[in-house]
């Protein structure tokens, strides 16, 4: 890794430990679940619609940005706003913080960036409520030296209803999300050809429409514990479509004082691609995954042990083939020294049902057609220590090993001679290719929570990869970073002002380009600052600075992100 980045990272770690941090979290209840939104700074996709029953509403918000991604739909709402605590004096009692069920946020920034959010909770009656969450994130673009349109848009709407009775509670959630981006990251040698044409005539936009409906029931005094149903779909402007249905019932009972649970799952996934890119891909795919997960729970004052197994049968409906797999499901922890030293381990595995929606969540710059197949996670093991050094300091250190067969990797191509209005032929789209991946990793985290006014978390993780059965991309762990680290925290200066910072470091990555070979992407550091000023109990103004140190770095090959960004706006909280 470049020594300049390492020096900067160390300096920022010490600076963050003394002064800043970014996330502030506090939750208002909405239908008993959780909504969280993760904001980021560049035109890539966040979580496409995931049906979440009984969502919960965050008013003060939790910004938990991933490098080069922003999460917007049906997942947690982030702001940095938290009601100030009342002061203690001899003459006045401490004022209790005032909480509200609803809020609206609006912010504007350079690059034509706009953020708008609305979240509300309406009490239908004593045991029922209705929730709504609307989110919009867009940009006009304007990244230096990018010749094509680099604007993006992401808008999502979630509606939910929840009801609780004496014996059970249930929730229903429905929503839709529209995402639009552009394939602006063209293969560099084609720039010369593009400059000789009118770039505005080259259509490079891609859009995704995701939708879903789901519900769940929780039973309080019954062997039948839970029942969850999720129905989702995705379609694209390139005539691709996908449908998915998941049914997840769960049973629970005691056998001679031992807790026993039995989870079941039926997962159906099917999709089609009507338009192909330069690299041919499957036109149809359909799978049915059926699974059982029996588990027993053993625990005492000093230990906890969960012993289980995943039994899975996968059917490929296109080829009429199927196979059984067995995976471990073990979690254990033991107190070596009260809360100061706790040893833990997990030995897991499973069948991961990859999907178009999942890939678009991670990387919106996909080719019109890609290969989609499940990943066989044969082992996913971790061993570590965690605990509290004191009441204010916590730690975690760990190491592990993971083996995945048929693991996907993002690769690019070199494109072809420029053809106007064929925007996916400029070496500017990603394909999925599969191989077997072994990952050895280790890392740790340290959290400091001095008081309600200051907290800080530092996390780091190092990975080593070995790829086999991927000869078509030279067994390259394409787009996977060797190292990641972050600092996240908050510092409340007084009852009116709080500041925060997040620092993200992503290590070097190798990327395979079909027709050329392996290329490398540099590591980068991304620094973000937030300042929030509480005008009154309902209104707060905010100022954000994102990507203060990273420049136009590339997380995905050929796709520079927006440089320094500044956004200002306000959050208004209220009750109906």
CSV table of N, CA and C in Angstrom, one decimal, residues 326-386:
chain,number,residue,atom,x,y,z
A,326,UNK,N,-24.9,-30.3,3.3
A,326,UNK,CA,-25.0,-30.2,4.8
A,326,UNK,C,-23.9,-29.1,5.3
A,327,UNK,N,-24.4,-28.2,6.1
A,327,UNK,CA,-23.5,-27.2,6.6
A,327,UNK,C,-23.6,-27.1,8.1
A,328,UNK,N,-22.4,-26.7,8.8
A,328,UNK,CA,-22.5,-26.5,10.2
A,328,UNK,C,-23.1,-25.2,10.6
A,329,UNK,N,-23.7,-25.2,11.8
A,329,UNK,CA,-24.3,-23.9,12.3
A,329,UNK,C,-24.0,-23.9,13.8
A,330,UNK,N,-22.8,-23.5,14.2
A,330,UNK,CA,-22.4,-23.6,15.6
A,330,UNK,C,-21.9,-22.2,16.0
A,331,UNK,N,-22.4,-21.8,17.2
A,331,UNK,CA,-22.0,-20.5,17.8
A,331,UNK,C,-21.7,-20.9,19.3
A,332,UNK,N,-20.6,-20.4,19.8
A,332,UNK,CA,-20.2,-20.7,21.2
A,332,UNK,C,-19.4,-19.5,21.8
A,333,UNK,N,-19.6,-19.3,23.1
A,333,UNK,CA,-18.9,-18.3,23.8
A,333,UNK,C,-18.7,-18.7,25.2
A,334,UNK,N,-17.5,-18.3,25.8
A,334,UNK,CA,-17.2,-18.7,27.2
A,334,UNK,C,-16.5,-17.5,27.9
A,335,UNK,N,-17.0,-17.2,29.1
A,335,UNK,CA,-16.4,-16.2,29.9
A,335,UNK,C,-15.1,-16.7,30.6
A,336,UNK,N,-14.0,-16.2,30.1
A,336,UNK,CA,-12.7,-16.5,30.7
A,336,UNK,C,-12.4,-15.7,31.9
A,337,UNK,N,-12.9,-14.4,31.9
A,337,UNK,CA,-12.7,-13.5,33.0
A,337,UNK,C,-13.8,-12.5,33.0
A,338,UNK,N,-14.9,-12.9,33.6
A,338,UNK,CA,-16.1,-12.0,33.7
A,338,UNK,C,-16.4,-11.4,32.4
A,339,UNK,N,-16.6,-10.1,32.4
A,339,UNK,CA,-16.9,-9.4,31.1
A,339,UNK,C,-15.6,-8.9,30.4
A,340,UNK,N,-14.5,-9.1,31.1
A,340,UNK,CA,-13.2,-8.6,30.5
A,340,UNK,C,-12.7,-9.4,29.4
A,341,UNK,N,-12.8,-10.7,29.5
A,341,UNK,CA,-12.3,-11.6,28.4
A,341,UNK,C,-13.3,-12.7,28.1
A,342,UNK,N,-13.9,-12.7,26.9
A,342,UNK,CA,-14.8,-13.7,26.5
A,342,UNK,C,-14.3,-14.3,25.2
A,343,UNK,N,-14.1,-15.6,25.2
A,343,UNK,CA,-13.7,-16.3,24.0
A,343,UNK,C,-15.0,-16.7,23.2
A,344,UNK,N,-14.9,-16.6,21.9
A,344,UNK,CA,-16.0,-17.0,21.1
A,344,UNK,C,-15.6,-17.6,19.8
A,345,UNK,N,-16.5,-18.4,19.3
A,345,UNK,CA,-16.2,-19.0,17.9
A,345,UNK,C,-17.5,-19.2,17.2
A,346,UNK,N,-17.4,-19.2,15.9
A,346,UNK,CA,-18.6,-19.6,15.1
A,346,UNK,C,-18.1,-20.4,13.9
A,347,UNK,N,-18.8,-21.4,13.6
A,347,UNK,CA,-18.5,-22.3,12.5
A,347,UNK,C,-19.8,-22.4,11.7
A,348,UNK,N,-19.8,-21.8,10.6
A,348,UNK,CA,-21.1,-21.7,9.8
A,348,UNK,C,-20.8,-22.2,8.4
A,349,UNK,N,-21.9,-22.2,7.6
A,349,UNK,CA,-21.9,-22.5,6.2
A,349,UNK,C,-23.3,-22.3,5.7
A,350,UNK,N,-23.5,-22.5,4.4
A,350,UNK,CA,-24.8,-22.3,3.8
A,350,UNK,C,-24.8,-22.1,2.3
A,351,UNK,N,-25.9,-22.1,1.7
A,351,UNK,CA,-26.1,-21.9,0.3
A,351,UNK,C,-26.6,-20.5,0.1
A,352,UNK,N,-25.8,-19.6,-0.6
A,352,UNK,CA,-26.1,-18.2,-0.8
A,352,UNK,C,-26.8,-18.1,-2.1
A,353,UNK,N,-28.1,-17.7,-2.1
A,353,UNK,CA,-28.8,-17.5,-3.4
A,353,UNK,C,-28.6,-16.2,-4.0
A,354,UNK,N,-27.6,-16.1,-4.9
A,354,UNK,CA,-27.2,-14.8,-5.5
A,354,UNK,C,-28.4,-14.4,-6.4
A,355,UNK,N,-28.5,-13.1,-6.6
A,355,UNK,CA,-29.7,-12.6,-7.4
A,355,UNK,C,-29.3,-11.3,-8.1
A,356,UNK,N,-30.0,-11.0,-9.2
A,356,UNK,CA,-29.8,-9.7,-9.9
A,356,UNK,C,-30.0,-8.5,-9.0
A,357,UNK,N,-31.0,-8.6,-8.1
A,357,UNK,CA,-31.2,-7.5,-7.1
A,357,UNK,C,-30.0,-7.3,-6.2
A,358,UNK,N,-29.4,-8.4,-5.7
A,358,UNK,CA,-28.3,-8.3,-4.9
A,358,UNK,C,-27.1,-7.7,-5.6
A,359,UNK,N,-26.8,-8.2,-6.8
A,359,UNK,CA,-25.7,-7.6,-7.6
A,359,UNK,C,-25.9,-6.1,-7.9
A,360,UNK,N,-27.1,-5.7,-8.2
A,360,UNK,CA,-27.3,-4.3,-8.5
A,360,UNK,C,-27.2,-3.5,-7.2
A,361,UNK,N,-27.5,-4.1,-6.0
A,361,UNK,CA,-27.2,-3.4,-4.8
A,361,UNK,C,-25.8,-3.1,-4.6
A,362,UNK,N,-24.9,-4.0,-4.9
A,362,UNK,CA,-23.5,-3.9,-4.8
A,362,UNK,C,-22.8,-3.0,-5.9
A,363,UNK,N,-23.3,-3.2,-7.1
A,363,UNK,CA,-22.6,-2.6,-8.2
A,363,UNK,C,-23.6,-2.3,-9.3
A,364,UNK,N,-24.0,-1.1,-9.4
A,364,UNK,CA,-25.1,-0.7,-10.4
A,364,UNK,C,-24.6,-0.8,-11.8
A,365,UNK,N,-23.3,-0.8,-12.0
A,365,UNK,CA,-22.7,-0.7,-13.4
A,365,UNK,C,-22.6,-2.1,-14.1
A,366,UNK,N,-23.7,-2.9,-14.0
A,366,UNK,CA,-23.7,-4.2,-14.5
A,366,UNK,C,-24.0,-4.2,-16.0
A,367,UNK,N,-23.5,-5.3,-16.7
A,367,UNK,CA,-23.8,-5.5,-18.1
A,367,UNK,C,-25.3,-5.8,-18.3
A,368,UNK,N,-25.9,-5.6,-19.5
A,368,UNK,CA,-27.3,-5.9,-19.7
A,368,UNK,C,-27.7,-7.4,-19.3
A,369,UNK,N,-26.7,-8.3,-19.4
A,369,UNK,CA,-27.0,-9.7,-19.0
A,369,UNK,C,-25.8,-10.2,-18.3
A,370,UNK,N,-26.0,-10.9,-17.2
A,370,UNK,CA,-24.9,-11.5,-16.4
A,370,UNK,C,-25.3,-12.9,-16.0
A,371,UNK,N,-24.3,-13.7,-15.6
A,371,UNK,CA,-24.5,-15.0,-15.1
A,371,UNK,C,-24.9,-15.0,-13.6
A,372,UNK,N,-25.9,-15.7,-13.3
A,372,UNK,CA,-26.4,-15.8,-11.9
A,372,UNK,C,-26.5,-17.2,-11.5
A,373,UNK,N,-25.8,-17.6,-10.4
A,373,UNK,CA,-25.9,-18.9,-9.9
A,373,UNK,C,-25.6,-18.9,-8.4
A,374,UNK,N,-26.1,-19.8,-7.6
A,374,UNK,CA,-25.8,-19.8,-6.1
A,374,UNK,C,-24.4,-20.1,-5.8
A,375,UNK,N,-24.0,-19.6,-4.6
A,375,UNK,CA,-22.7,-19.9,-4.1
A,375,UNK,C,-22.8,-20.9,-2.9
A,376,UNK,N,-21.9,-21.9,-2.9
A,376,UNK,CA,-21.8,-22.9,-1.9
A,376,UNK,C,-20.7,-22.5,-0.9
A,377,UNK,N,-21.2,-21.9,0.2
A,377,UNK,CA,-20.3,-21.5,1.3
A,377,UNK,C,-20.0,-22.7,2.2
A,378,UNK,N,-19.0,-23.5,1.9
A,378,UNK,CA,-18.8,-24.7,2.6
A,378,UNK,C,-18.4,-24.6,4.1
A,379,UNK,N,-17.6,-23.5,4.3
A,379,UNK,CA,-17.2,-23.3,5.7
A,379,UNK,C,-16.9,-21.8,5.9
A,380,UNK,N,-17.4,-21.3,7.0
A,380,UNK,CA,-17.2,-19.8,7.3
A,380,UNK,C,-16.9,-19.8,8.8
A,381,UNK,N,-15.7,-19.9,9.2
A,381,UNK,CA,-15.3,-20.0,10.6
A,381,UNK,C,-14.6,-18.8,11.2
A,382,UNK,N,-14.8,-18.5,12.4
A,382,UNK,CA,-14.1,-17.4,13.1
A,382,UNK,C,-13.9,-17.7,14.5
A,383,UNK,N,-12.7,-17.3,15.0
A,383,UNK,CA,-12.3,-17.5,16.4
A,383,UNK,C,-11.8,-16.2,17.0
A,384,UNK,N,-12.2,-15.8,18.2
A,384,UNK,CA,-11.7,-14.6,18.7
A,384,UNK,C,-11.9,-14.4,20.2
A,385,UNK,N,-11.5,-13.2,20.6
A,385,UNK,CA,-11.7,-12.7,22.0
A,385,UNK,C,-12.4,-11.4,22.0
A,386,UNK,N,-13.3,-11.1,22.9
A,386,UNK,CA,-13.9,-9.8,23.0
A,386,UNK,C,-14.2,-9.6,24.5
